[in-house]
PDB file of C-alpha atoms and ligand atoms in Angstrom:
ATOM      1  CA  MET A   1      -7.720  -4.101 -32.709  1.00  0.00           C
ATOM      2  CA  ARG A   2      -6.396  -1.550 -35.226  1.00  0.00           C
ATOM      3  CA  LYS A   3      -9.140   0.857 -34.266  1.00  0.00           C
ATOM      4  CA  LEU A   4      -8.068   0.826 -30.621  1.00  0.00           C
ATOM      5  CA  PHE A   5      -4.432   1.591 -31.290  1.00  0.00           C
ATOM      6  CA  VAL A   6      -5.302   4.459 -33.570  1.00  0.00           C
ATOM      7  CA  MET A   7      -7.502   5.828 -30.840  1.00  0.00           C
ATOM      8  CA  THR A   8      -4.635   6.290 -28.449  1.00  0.00           C
ATOM      9  CA  SER A   9      -3.593   9.327 -30.432  1.00  0.00           C
ATOM     10  CA  GLN A  10      -6.954  10.857 -29.738  1.00  0.00           C
ATOM     11  CA  PHE A  11      -6.618  11.581 -26.021  1.00  0.00           C
ATOM     12  CA  THR A  12      -9.441  13.982 -26.373  1.00  0.00           C
ATOM     13  CA  ASN A  13     -11.183  15.746 -23.558  1.00  0.00           C
ATOM     14  CA  ARG A  14     -14.512  14.380 -24.521  1.00  0.00           C
ATOM     15  CA  THR A  15     -16.708  14.978 -21.552  1.00  0.00           C
ATOM     16  CA  SER A  16     -20.038  14.611 -23.211  1.00  0.00           C
ATOM     17  CA  SER A  17     -22.424  12.533 -21.178  1.00  0.00           C
ATOM     18  CA  SER A  18     -21.969   9.579 -23.514  1.00  0.00           C
ATOM     19  CA  ASP A  19     -23.916   6.372 -23.382  1.00  0.00           C
ATOM     20  CA  VAL A  20     -20.944   4.354 -22.080  1.00  0.00           C
ATOM     21  CA  VAL A  21     -22.430   1.978 -19.537  1.00  0.00           C
ATOM     22  CA  LEU A  22     -20.901  -1.008 -17.793  1.00  0.00           C
ATOM     23  CA  ARG A  23     -22.795  -4.073 -18.980  1.00  0.00           C
ATOM     24  CA  ASP A  24     -22.989  -7.291 -16.913  1.00  0.00           C
ATOM     25  CA  ASP A  25     -20.546  -9.257 -19.063  1.00  0.00           C
ATOM     26  CA  GLU A  26     -18.112  -6.313 -19.117  1.00  0.00           C
ATOM     27  CA  PHE A  27     -18.283  -5.919 -15.352  1.00  0.00           C
ATOM     28  CA  PHE A  28     -17.504  -9.625 -14.790  1.00  0.00           C
ATOM     29  CA  GLU A  29     -14.651  -9.579 -17.268  1.00  0.00           C
ATOM     30  CA  LEU A  30     -13.195  -6.333 -15.986  1.00  0.00           C
ATOM     31  CA  ARG A  31     -13.280  -7.413 -12.371  1.00  0.00           C
ATOM     32  CA  GLY A  32     -11.672 -10.758 -13.329  1.00  0.00           C
ATOM     33  CA  PHE A  33      -8.913  -8.846 -15.103  1.00  0.00           C
ATOM     34  CA  ILE A  34      -8.401  -6.490 -12.138  1.00  0.00           C
ATOM     35  CA  LEU A  35      -8.285  -9.452  -9.756  1.00  0.00           C
ATOM     36  CA  ARG A  36      -5.595 -11.172 -11.830  1.00  0.00           C
ATOM     37  CA  VAL A  37      -3.353  -8.140 -12.150  1.00  0.00           C
ATOM     38  CA  SER A  38      -3.745  -6.692  -8.648  1.00  0.00           C
ATOM     39  CA  GLY A  39      -5.440  -9.148  -6.271  1.00  0.00           C
ATOM     40  CA  ILE A  40      -8.162  -6.550  -5.696  1.00  0.00           C
ATOM     41  CA  PHE A  41     -11.675  -7.999  -5.788  1.00  0.00           C
ATOM     42  CA  PHE A  42     -14.775  -5.976  -6.511  1.00  0.00           C
ATOM     43  CA  PRO A  43     -17.992  -7.606  -5.278  1.00  0.00           C
ATOM     44  CA  ASP A  44     -21.258  -6.911  -7.104  1.00  0.00           C
ATOM     45  CA  SER A  45     -21.978  -4.087  -4.675  1.00  0.00           C
ATOM     46  CA  LYS A  46     -18.949  -2.189  -6.032  1.00  0.00           C
ATOM     47  CA  ARG A  47     -20.117  -2.224  -9.602  1.00  0.00           C
ATOM     48  CA  TYR A  48     -21.182   1.415  -9.499  1.00  0.00           C
ATOM     49  CA  PHE A  49     -17.788   2.370  -8.027  1.00  0.00           C
ATOM     50  CA  ILE A  50     -16.013   0.727 -10.986  1.00  0.00           C
ATOM     51  CA  GLU A  51     -18.371   2.240 -13.516  1.00  0.00           C
ATOM     52  CA  SER A  52     -18.147   5.746 -12.146  1.00  0.00           C
ATOM     53  CA  ARG A  53     -14.361   5.680 -11.642  1.00  0.00           C
ATOM     54  CA  LEU A  54     -13.591   4.276 -15.102  1.00  0.00           C
ATOM     55  CA  LYS A  55     -16.285   5.739 -17.342  1.00  0.00           C
ATOM     56  CA  LYS A  56     -14.488   9.049 -17.711  1.00  0.00           C
ATOM     57  CA  ARG A  57     -11.260   7.274 -18.605  1.00  0.00           C
ATOM     58  CA  VAL A  58     -13.019   5.214 -21.288  1.00  0.00           C
ATOM     59  CA  GLU A  59     -14.364   8.433 -22.776  1.00  0.00           C
ATOM     60  CA  GLN A  60     -11.022  10.212 -22.503  1.00  0.00           C
ATOM     61  CA  LEU A  61      -9.446   7.471 -24.584  1.00  0.00           C
ATOM     62  CA  GLY A  62     -12.070   7.988 -27.246  1.00  0.00           C
ATOM     63  CA  LEU A  63     -13.446   4.493 -26.738  1.00  0.00           C
ATOM     64  CA  SER A  64     -17.113   3.820 -27.081  1.00  0.00           C
ATOM     65  CA  SER A  65     -17.591   0.955 -24.639  1.00  0.00           C
ATOM     66  CA  PHE A  66     -16.085  -0.850 -21.659  1.00  0.00           C
ATOM     67  CA  ARG A  67     -15.582  -3.813 -24.030  1.00  0.00           C
ATOM     68  CA  GLU A  68     -13.132  -1.687 -26.026  1.00  0.00           C
ATOM     69  CA  TYR A  69     -11.469  -0.560 -22.819  1.00  0.00           C
ATOM     70  CA  ILE A  70     -10.937  -4.177 -21.704  1.00  0.00           C
ATOM     71  CA  ASP A  71      -9.324  -4.947 -25.087  1.00  0.00           C
ATOM     72  CA  PHE A  72      -7.206  -1.830 -24.738  1.00  0.00           C
ATOM     73  CA  LEU A  73      -5.972  -2.977 -21.311  1.00  0.00           C
ATOM     74  CA  ARG A  74      -5.119  -6.383 -22.750  1.00  0.00           C
ATOM     75  CA  PHE A  75      -3.699  -5.713 -26.175  1.00  0.00           C
ATOM     76  CA  SER A  76      -2.697  -2.099 -26.634  1.00  0.00           C
ATOM     77  CA  PRO A  77       1.034  -1.358 -26.873  1.00  0.00           C
ATOM     78  CA  TYR A  78       0.264   1.262 -24.182  1.00  0.00           C
ATOM     79  CA  ARG A  79      -1.211  -1.294 -21.793  1.00  0.00           C
ATOM     80  CA  GLY A  80       1.618  -0.937 -19.237  1.00  0.00           C
ATOM     81  CA  LYS A  81       0.962   2.774 -18.823  1.00  0.00           C
ATOM     82  CA  GLU A  82      -2.794   2.199 -18.894  1.00  0.00           C
ATOM     83  CA  LEU A  83      -2.489  -0.321 -16.054  1.00  0.00           C
ATOM     84  CA  ASP A  84      -0.796   2.364 -13.934  1.00  0.00           C
ATOM     85  CA  ILE A  85      -3.663   4.720 -14.686  1.00  0.00           C
ATOM     86  CA  LEU A  86      -6.158   1.967 -13.856  1.00  0.00           C
ATOM     87  CA  PHE A  87      -4.485   1.315 -10.470  1.00  0.00           C
ATOM     88  CA  GLY A  88      -4.571   5.038  -9.794  1.00  0.00           C
ATOM     89  CA  LEU A  89      -8.319   5.053 -10.403  1.00  0.00           C
ATOM     90  CA  ILE A  90      -9.428   1.940  -8.543  1.00  0.00           C
ATOM     91  CA  THR A  91      -7.264   1.723  -5.421  1.00  0.00           C
ATOM     92  CA  VAL A  92      -8.511   3.046  -2.093  1.00  0.00           C
ATOM     93  CA  ASN A  93      -5.682   5.070  -0.600  1.00  0.00           C
ATOM     94  CA  GLU A  94      -7.137   6.168   2.746  1.00  0.00           C
ATOM     95  CA  THR A  95      -4.367   6.574   5.328  1.00  0.00           C
ATOM     96  CA  TYR A  96      -3.082   8.932   8.025  1.00  0.00           C
ATOM     97  CA  PHE A  97      -0.218   9.277  10.479  1.00  0.00           C
ATOM     98  CA  PHE A  98      -0.364   7.274  13.729  1.00  0.00           C
ATOM     99  CA  ARG A  99      -3.205   5.063  12.480  1.00  0.00           C
ATOM    100  CA  ASP A 100      -4.265   2.484  15.098  1.00  0.00           C
ATOM    101  CA  GLU A 101      -2.110   3.590  17.986  1.00  0.00           C
ATOM    102  CA  LEU A 102      -2.477   0.329  19.956  1.00  0.00           C
ATOM    103  CA  GLN A 103      -0.691  -1.504  17.177  1.00  0.00           C
ATOM    104  CA  LEU A 104       1.988   1.181  17.103  1.00  0.00           C
ATOM    105  CA  LYS A 105       2.380   0.854  20.861  1.00  0.00           C
ATOM    106  CA  ALA A 106       3.051  -2.895  20.453  1.00  0.00           C
ATOM    107  CA  ILE A 107       5.594  -2.142  17.724  1.00  0.00           C
ATOM    108  CA  GLU A 108       7.355   0.473  19.839  1.00  0.00           C
ATOM    109  CA  GLU A 109       7.307  -1.287  23.202  1.00  0.00           C
ATOM    110  CA  ASN A 110       7.495  -4.967  22.283  1.00  0.00           C
ATOM    111  CA  ILE A 111       8.272  -5.824  18.696  1.00  0.00           C
ATOM    112  CA  LEU A 112      11.135  -3.462  17.872  1.00  0.00           C
ATOM    113  CA  PRO A 113      13.010  -4.012  21.184  1.00  0.00           C
ATOM    114  CA  GLU A 114      12.634  -7.801  20.757  1.00  0.00           C
ATOM    115  CA  LEU A 115      13.882  -7.680  17.170  1.00  0.00           C
ATOM    116  CA  ILE A 116      16.845  -5.511  18.145  1.00  0.00           C
ATOM    117  CA  ASN A 117      17.784  -7.623  21.157  1.00  0.00           C
ATOM    118  CA  SER A 118      17.795 -10.729  18.976  1.00  0.00           C
ATOM    119  CA  LYS A 119      20.515  -9.307  16.739  1.00  0.00           C
ATOM    120  CA  PRO A 120      24.182  -9.982  17.474  1.00  0.00           C
ATOM    121  CA  ARG A 121      26.091  -7.014  18.883  1.00  0.00           C
ATOM    122  CA  ASN A 122      28.989  -6.675  16.526  1.00  0.00           C
ATOM    123  CA  GLY A 123      29.134  -3.202  15.052  1.00  0.00           C
ATOM    124  CA  PHE A 124      25.854  -1.623  13.983  1.00  0.00           C
ATOM    125  CA  ARG A 125      22.628  -3.598  14.286  1.00  0.00           C
ATOM    126  CA  ARG A 126      20.512  -3.257  11.144  1.00  0.00           C
ATOM    127  CA  LEU A 127      16.724  -3.280  11.241  1.00  0.00           C
ATOM    128  CA  ARG A 128      14.740  -3.608   8.010  1.00  0.00           C
ATOM    129  CA  ILE A 129      11.079  -2.602   7.970  1.00  0.00           C
ATOM    130  CA  TRP A 130       8.630  -2.735   5.063  1.00  0.00           C
ATOM    131  CA  SER A 131       5.352  -0.886   4.807  1.00  0.00           C
ATOM    132  CA  ALA A 132       3.564  -2.846   2.055  1.00  0.00           C
ATOM    133  CA  GLY A 133       0.688  -0.891   0.524  1.00  0.00           C
ATOM    134  CA  CYS A 134       1.916   2.362   2.066  1.00  0.00           C
ATOM    135  CA  SER A 135      -0.247   4.735   0.013  1.00  0.00           C
ATOM    136  CA  THR A 136       0.936   8.351   0.455  1.00  0.00           C
ATOM    137  CA  GLY A 137       3.597   7.428   3.022  1.00  0.00           C
ATOM    138  CA  GLU A 138       2.031   8.258   6.386  1.00  0.00           C
ATOM    139  CA  GLU A 139       2.550   4.697   7.704  1.00  0.00           C
ATOM    140  CA  PRO A 140       6.293   4.269   6.975  1.00  0.00           C
ATOM    141  CA  TYR A 141       6.952   7.859   8.100  1.00  0.00           C
ATOM    142  CA  THR A 142       5.100   7.157  11.362  1.00  0.00           C
ATOM    143  CA  ILE A 143       7.433   4.221  11.991  1.00  0.00           C
ATOM    144  CA  ALA A 144      10.431   6.426  11.156  1.00  0.00           C
ATOM    145  CA  MET A 145       9.303   9.040  13.699  1.00  0.00           C
ATOM    146  CA  ILE A 146       8.741   6.418  16.396  1.00  0.00           C
ATOM    147  CA  PHE A 147      12.200   5.067  15.682  1.00  0.00           C
ATOM    148  CA  LEU A 148      13.810   8.498  16.051  1.00  0.00           C
ATOM    149  CA  GLU A 149      11.817   9.497  19.132  1.00  0.00           C
ATOM    150  CA  LYS A 150      11.649   6.248  21.106  1.00  0.00           C
ATOM    151  CA  ILE A 151      14.000   3.606  19.758  1.00  0.00           C
ATOM    152  CA  GLN A 152      17.191   5.380  18.755  1.00  0.00           C
ATOM    153  CA  PRO A 153      17.812   6.972  22.178  1.00  0.00           C
ATOM    154  CA  LYS A 154      17.655   3.503  23.803  1.00  0.00           C
ATOM    155  CA  PHE A 155      19.525   1.664  21.056  1.00  0.00           C
ATOM    156  CA  PRO A 156      22.013   4.098  19.522  1.00  0.00           C
ATOM    157  CA  ASP A 157      23.829   1.303  17.658  1.00  0.00           C
ATOM    158  CA  VAL A 158      20.763   0.455  15.550  1.00  0.00           C
ATOM    159  CA  VAL A 159      20.458   1.564  11.938  1.00  0.00           C
ATOM    160  CA  VAL A 160      17.008   1.378  10.402  1.00  0.00           C
ATOM    161  CA  GLU A 161      16.008   1.007   6.778  1.00  0.00           C
ATOM    162  CA  ILE A 162      12.322   1.555   6.027  1.00  0.00           C
ATOM    163  CA  ILE A 163      10.805   0.804   2.636  1.00  0.00           C
ATOM    164  CA  GLY A 164       7.347   1.921   1.589  1.00  0.00           C
ATOM    165  CA  THR A 165       5.801   0.269  -1.454  1.00  0.00           C
ATOM    166  CA  ASP A 166       2.538   0.537  -3.351  1.00  0.00           C
ATOM    167  CA  ILE A 167       0.984  -0.568  -6.618  1.00  0.00           C
ATOM    168  CA  ASN A 168      -0.184   2.979  -7.313  1.00  0.00           C
ATOM    169  CA  GLY A 169       2.643   5.181  -8.613  1.00  0.00           C
ATOM    170  CA  SER A 170       0.903   8.508  -7.983  1.00  0.00           C
ATOM    171  CA  VAL A 171       0.543   7.961  -4.233  1.00  0.00           C
ATOM    172  CA  LEU A 172       4.270   7.197  -4.069  1.00  0.00           C
ATOM    173  CA  GLU A 173       5.044  10.535  -5.732  1.00  0.00           C
ATOM    174  CA  VAL A 174       3.061  12.280  -2.979  1.00  0.00           C
ATOM    175  CA  ALA A 175       4.897  10.200  -0.370  1.00  0.00           C
ATOM    176  CA  LYS A 176       8.306  11.241  -1.706  1.00  0.00           C
ATOM    177  CA  ILE A 177       7.380  14.929  -1.485  1.00  0.00           C
ATOM    178  CA  GLY A 178       6.362  14.552   2.169  1.00  0.00           C
ATOM    179  CA  VAL A 179       3.959  17.484   2.455  1.00  0.00           C
ATOM    180  CA  TYR A 180       0.629  16.798   4.151  1.00  0.00           C
ATOM    181  CA  GLY A 181      -2.654  18.426   5.056  1.00  0.00           C
ATOM    182  CA  ASN A 182      -4.661  18.597   8.260  1.00  0.00           C
ATOM    183  CA  TYR A 183      -6.487  15.322   7.680  1.00  0.00           C
ATOM    184  CA  SER A 184      -3.264  13.295   7.589  1.00  0.00           C
ATOM    185  CA  VAL A 185      -1.753  14.770  10.736  1.00  0.00           C
ATOM    186  CA  ARG A 186      -4.852  14.901  12.937  1.00  0.00           C
ATOM    187  CA  PHE A 187      -3.659  12.088  15.238  1.00  0.00           C
ATOM    188  CA  VAL A 188       0.011  13.071  15.404  1.00  0.00           C
ATOM    189  CA  PRO A 189       0.930  13.669  19.075  1.00  0.00           C
ATOM    190  CA  GLU A 190       1.931  17.260  19.844  1.00  0.00           C
ATOM    191  CA  ASN A 191       5.584  16.489  20.609  1.00  0.00           C
ATOM    192  CA  TYR A 192       5.980  14.608  17.313  1.00  0.00           C
ATOM    193  CA  LEU A 193       4.281  17.394  15.395  1.00  0.00           C
ATOM    194  CA  SER A 194       6.625  20.049  16.694  1.00  0.00           C
ATOM    195  CA  ARG A 195       9.753  17.927  16.349  1.00  0.00           C
ATOM    196  CA  PHE A 196       9.214  16.375  12.924  1.00  0.00           C
ATOM    197  CA  PHE A 197       7.102  18.836  10.907  1.00  0.00           C
ATOM    198  CA  GLU A 198       7.583  22.353   9.711  1.00  0.00           C
ATOM    199  CA  ILE A 199       4.200  24.058   9.526  1.00  0.00           C
ATOM    200  CA  LYS A 200       3.636  26.600   6.765  1.00  0.00           C
ATOM    201  CA  GLY A 201       0.080  27.868   6.402  1.00  0.00           C
ATOM    202  CA  ASP A 202      -2.171  24.836   6.339  1.00  0.00           C
ATOM    203  CA  LYS A 203       0.581  22.474   5.151  1.00  0.00           C
ATOM    204  CA  PHE A 204       2.790  20.186   7.209  1.00  0.00           C
ATOM    205  CA  TYR A 205       6.269  19.623   5.778  1.00  0.00           C
ATOM    206  CA  LEU A 206       7.993  16.514   7.029  1.00  0.00           C
ATOM    207  CA  ARG A 207      11.570  17.227   8.073  1.00  0.00           C
ATOM    208  CA  ASP A 208      14.510  15.633   6.214  1.00  0.00           C
ATOM    209  CA  GLU A 209      15.537  13.773   9.362  1.00  0.00           C
ATOM    210  CA  VAL A 210      12.419  11.589   8.890  1.00  0.00           C
ATOM    211  CA  LYS A 211      12.298  11.536   5.097  1.00  0.00           C
ATOM    212  CA  ARG A 212      15.826  10.252   4.806  1.00  0.00           C
ATOM    213  CA  LEU A 213      14.983   7.051   6.711  1.00  0.00           C
ATOM    214  CA  VAL A 214      12.325   5.971   4.197  1.00  0.00           C
ATOM    215  CA  ARG A 215      12.708   4.807   0.595  1.00  0.00           C
ATOM    216  CA  PHE A 216       9.733   4.337  -1.718  1.00  0.00           C
ATOM    217  CA  GLU A 217       9.378   1.764  -4.465  1.00  0.00           C
ATOM    218  CA  ARG A 218       6.654   0.598  -6.773  1.00  0.00           C
ATOM    219  CA  VAL A 219       5.821  -3.041  -5.905  1.00  0.00           C
ATOM    220  CA  ASN A 220       2.730  -5.011  -6.862  1.00  0.00           C
ATOM    221  CA  LEU A 221       2.230  -7.553  -4.072  1.00  0.00           C
ATOM    222  CA  VAL A 222       0.753 -10.171  -6.410  1.00  0.00           C
ATOM    223  CA  ASP A 223       3.673  -9.940  -8.818  1.00  0.00           C
ATOM    224  CA  LYS A 224       5.847 -12.910  -7.870  1.00  0.00           C
ATOM    225  CA  PHE A 225       8.781 -11.624  -9.854  1.00  0.00           C
ATOM    226  CA  GLN A 226       8.815  -8.235  -8.088  1.00  0.00           C
ATOM    227  CA  MET A 227       8.310  -9.967  -4.748  1.00  0.00           C
ATOM    228  CA  LEU A 228      11.505 -11.957  -5.271  1.00  0.00           C
ATOM    229  CA  GLY A 229      13.378  -8.695  -4.728  1.00  0.00           C
ATOM    230  CA  MET A 230      11.739  -8.111  -1.352  1.00  0.00           C
ATOM    231  CA  LYS A 231      13.734 -10.185   1.120  1.00  0.00           C
ATOM    232  CA  GLY A 232      15.358  -9.913   4.532  1.00  0.00           C
ATOM    233  CA  PHE A 233      12.782  -7.918   6.492  1.00  0.00           C
ATOM    234  CA  ASP A 234      12.437  -7.913  10.279  1.00  0.00           C
ATOM    235  CA  LEU A 235       8.986  -6.336  10.294  1.00  0.00           C
ATOM    236  CA  VAL A 236       6.362  -6.060   7.569  1.00  0.00           C
ATOM    237  CA  LEU A 237       3.307  -3.850   7.944  1.00  0.00           C
ATOM    238  CA  LEU A 238       0.502  -4.970   5.663  1.00  0.00           C
ATOM    239  CA  ARG A 239      -2.271  -2.946   7.184  1.00  0.00           C
ATOM    240  CA  ASN A 240      -5.613  -2.286   5.510  1.00  0.00           C
ATOM    241  CA  VAL A 241      -4.572  -3.885   2.222  1.00  0.00           C
ATOM    242  CA  LEU A 242      -5.806  -7.482   2.499  1.00  0.00           C
ATOM    243  CA  ILE A 243      -9.406  -6.320   2.933  1.00  0.00           C
ATOM    244  CA  TYR A 244      -9.463  -5.402  -0.756  1.00  0.00           C
ATOM    245  CA  PHE A 245      -8.211  -8.809  -1.938  1.00  0.00           C
ATOM    246  CA  ASP A 246     -10.079 -12.031  -2.589  1.00  0.00           C
ATOM    247  CA  GLU A 247      -9.245 -15.144  -0.579  1.00  0.00           C
ATOM    248  CA  GLY A 248      -6.817 -16.555  -3.158  1.00  0.00           C
ATOM    249  CA  ALA A 249      -4.870 -13.301  -3.422  1.00  0.00           C
ATOM    250  CA  ARG A 250      -4.731 -12.994   0.390  1.00  0.00           C
ATOM    251  CA  ARG A 251      -3.174 -16.451   0.674  1.00  0.00           C
ATOM    252  CA  GLU A 252      -0.754 -15.799  -2.133  1.00  0.00           C
ATOM    253  CA  VAL A 253       0.417 -12.422  -0.859  1.00  0.00           C
ATOM    254  CA  VAL A 254       0.752 -13.558   2.757  1.00  0.00           C
ATOM    255  CA  SER A 255       2.797 -16.549   1.645  1.00  0.00           C
ATOM    256  CA  LEU A 256       5.101 -14.303  -0.416  1.00  0.00           C
ATOM    257  CA  ILE A 257       5.479 -11.981   2.565  1.00  0.00           C
ATOM    258  CA  TYR A 258       6.310 -14.952   4.772  1.00  0.00           C
ATOM    259  CA  ASP A 259       9.234 -15.585   2.409  1.00  0.00           C
ATOM    260  CA  SER A 260      10.244 -11.925   2.646  1.00  0.00           C
ATOM    261  CA  LEU A 261      10.664 -12.089   6.419  1.00  0.00           C
ATOM    262  CA  ASN A 262      13.746 -13.084   8.381  1.00  0.00           C
ATOM    263  CA  ARG A 263      13.303 -15.851  10.938  1.00  0.00           C
ATOM    264  CA  GLY A 264      11.990 -14.256  14.123  1.00  0.00           C
ATOM    265  CA  GLY A 265      10.466 -11.438  12.030  1.00  0.00           C
ATOM    266  CA  TYR A 266       6.920 -10.089  12.426  1.00  0.00           C
ATOM    267  CA  LEU A 267       4.002  -9.382  10.128  1.00  0.00           C
ATOM    268  CA  MET A 268       1.292  -6.996  11.262  1.00  0.00           C
ATOM    269  CA  VAL A 269      -2.004  -6.704   9.386  1.00  0.00           C
ATOM    270  CA  GLY A 270      -4.726  -4.104   9.908  1.00  0.00           C
ATOM    271  CA  TYR A 271      -6.618  -3.786  13.170  1.00  0.00           C
ATOM    272  CA  SER A 272      -9.769  -5.244  11.653  1.00  0.00           C
ATOM    273  CA  GLU A 273      -7.951  -7.885   9.634  1.00  0.00           C
ATOM    274  CA  SER A 274      -6.849 -11.377  10.597  1.00  0.00           C
ATOM    275  CA  LEU A 275      -4.865 -14.241   9.098  1.00  0.00           C
ATOM    276  CA  ARG A 276      -7.387 -16.807  10.300  1.00  0.00           C
ATOM    277  CA  ASN A 277      -8.348 -18.862   7.214  1.00  0.00           C
ATOM    278  CA  VAL A 278      -5.370 -17.425   5.373  1.00  0.00           C
ATOM    279  CA  THR A 279      -2.337 -19.232   6.790  1.00  0.00           C
ATOM    280  CA  LYS A 280      -1.131 -21.287   9.715  1.00  0.00           C
ATOM    281  CA  ALA A 281       2.525 -20.640   8.987  1.00  0.00           C
ATOM    282  CA  PHE A 282       2.951 -17.917  11.619  1.00  0.00           C
ATOM    283  CA  LYS A 283       2.860 -18.001  15.394  1.00  0.00           C
ATOM    284  CA  VAL A 284       0.142 -15.650  16.612  1.00  0.00           C
ATOM    285  CA  VAL A 285       1.557 -13.322  19.263  1.00  0.00           C
ATOM    286  CA  TYR A 286      -0.830 -11.379  21.528  1.00  0.00           C
ATOM    287  CA  PHE A 287       0.243  -8.034  22.929  1.00  0.00           C
ATOM    288  CA  GLU A 288      -1.762  -5.892  25.311  1.00  0.00           C
ATOM    289  CA  LYS A 289      -4.297  -4.794  22.710  1.00  0.00           C
ATOM    290  CA  ALA A 290      -2.803  -5.872  19.418  1.00  0.00           C
ATOM    291  CA  VAL A 291      -1.912  -9.042  17.576  1.00  0.00           C
ATOM    292  CA  ALA A 292       1.076  -9.768  15.353  1.00  0.00           C
ATOM    293  CA  TYR A 293       2.282 -12.778  13.374  1.00  0.00           C
ATOM    294  CA  LYS A 294       5.752 -14.137  13.978  1.00  0.00           C
ATOM    295  CA  LYS A 295       7.821 -16.243  11.591  1.00  0.00           C
ATOM    296  CA  GLU A 296       9.531 -18.777  13.825  1.00  0.00           C
TER     297      GLU A 296
HETATM  298  C1  SAM B   1      -6.170   1.740   2.395  1.00  0.00           C
HETATM  299  S1  SAM B   1      -4.500   1.925   1.870  1.00  0.00           S
HETATM  300  C2  SAM B   1      -3.631   1.460   3.344  1.00  0.00           C
HETATM  301  C3  SAM B   1      -2.475   2.395   3.631  1.00  0.00           C
HETATM  302  C4  SAM B   1      -1.717   2.088   4.915  1.00  0.00           C
HETATM  303  N1  SAM B   1      -1.171   0.755   4.891  1.00  0.00           N
HETATM  304  C5  SAM B   1      -2.596   2.283   6.115  1.00  0.00           C
HETATM  305  O1  SAM B   1      -2.986   1.281   6.758  1.00  0.00           O
HETATM  306  O2  SAM B   1      -2.916   3.422   6.456  1.00  0.00           O
HETATM  307  C6  SAM B   1      -4.289   0.469   0.837  1.00  0.00           C
HETATM  308  C7  SAM B   1      -3.147   0.610  -0.154  1.00  0.00           C
HETATM  309  O3  SAM B   1      -2.837  -0.676  -0.710  1.00  0.00           O
HETATM  310  C8  SAM B   1      -2.445  -0.493  -2.056  1.00  0.00           C
HETATM  311  N2  SAM B   1      -2.573  -1.742  -2.810  1.00  0.00           N
HETATM  312  C9  SAM B   1      -3.712  -2.359  -3.221  1.00  0.00           C
HETATM  313  N3  SAM B   1      -3.415  -3.454  -3.926  1.00  0.00           N
HETATM  314  C10 SAM B   1      -2.067  -3.551  -3.959  1.00  0.00           C
HETATM  315  C11 SAM B   1      -1.165  -4.475  -4.558  1.00  0.00           C
HETATM  316  N4  SAM B   1      -1.581  -5.528  -5.277  1.00  0.00           N
HETATM  317  N5  SAM B   1       0.167  -4.269  -4.388  1.00  0.00           N
HETATM  318  C12 SAM B   1       0.601  -3.199  -3.672  1.00  0.00           C
HETATM  319  N6  SAM B   1      -0.196  -2.291  -3.100  1.00  0.00           N
HETATM  320  C13 SAM B   1      -1.528  -2.464  -3.241  1.00  0.00           C
HETATM  321  C14 SAM B   1      -3.366   0.622  -2.545  1.00  0.00           C
HETATM  322  O4  SAM B   1      -2.859   1.282  -3.689  1.00  0.00           O
HETATM  323  C15 SAM B   1      -3.470   1.528  -1.317  1.00  0.00           C
HETATM  324  O5  SAM B   1      -2.571   2.597  -1.382  1.00  0.00           O
END
């Protein structure tokens, strides 16, 4: 291993088209490692994705093979930092504001009013919402805008706390800044755009009124220890995250999220995702054109 540790001081910019290739045994071992530390599963068809995303990193570290990279991830004193870099390279962070509006409609018209009405009216009513796997923040900020525009006027005694978490630290840094491009805002309704964004050139700056409702934290959903800190939520959004996991990780994460929810709380997964074959713990609730999972 000595060779590997010495190499960390050689963060060279080697860009030569080296002969670093991902061999079969390395691919199987690397994907097993990634699965264990993140829940993310790469089928055989994603082998090229892994190779192309990580090859440059292997070279940057001055390593000569994926075998050495796997050892580096396991044994190097810098493995914590390297894991962060790995997550940054392999996660798919596609997201945008107002994604899947039928689900948002169910949240606005059914789920949030039900959750609020179920809370006792003594002083302020507190609502806790978690966007798990929030990427660059568009999802939790969308919920914050809906709260300000539609919920707060009807329920002025409600205080909301929204937490956005992700395994990838760099997307959270983007989320905290709150400045977006055209792609992210393309489905934002006109009235929301003019109320909640300041437009400068081709950039959309989220106003403080929205930013202050959302807090971002680094949380790995398969890390049981970190998940112990995530408790007392009324609504959890886990949209477009489970699709990247294998069956075991899906079960594990959904069960941990079940524990994170208050009784009566809801879990919503992505529009194309389902908890069939994952758990029977929730009651399935059908809204007009969306489904959510209730912890009874
Ligand atoms: C495709 S994005 C979904 C973003 C947003 N929820 C949406 O629906 O638009 C999936 C996100 O899940 C995150 N993710 C993947 N595995 C994770 C894990 N084990 N713990 C926390 N976040 C994870 C990725 O980093 C990525 O940002």
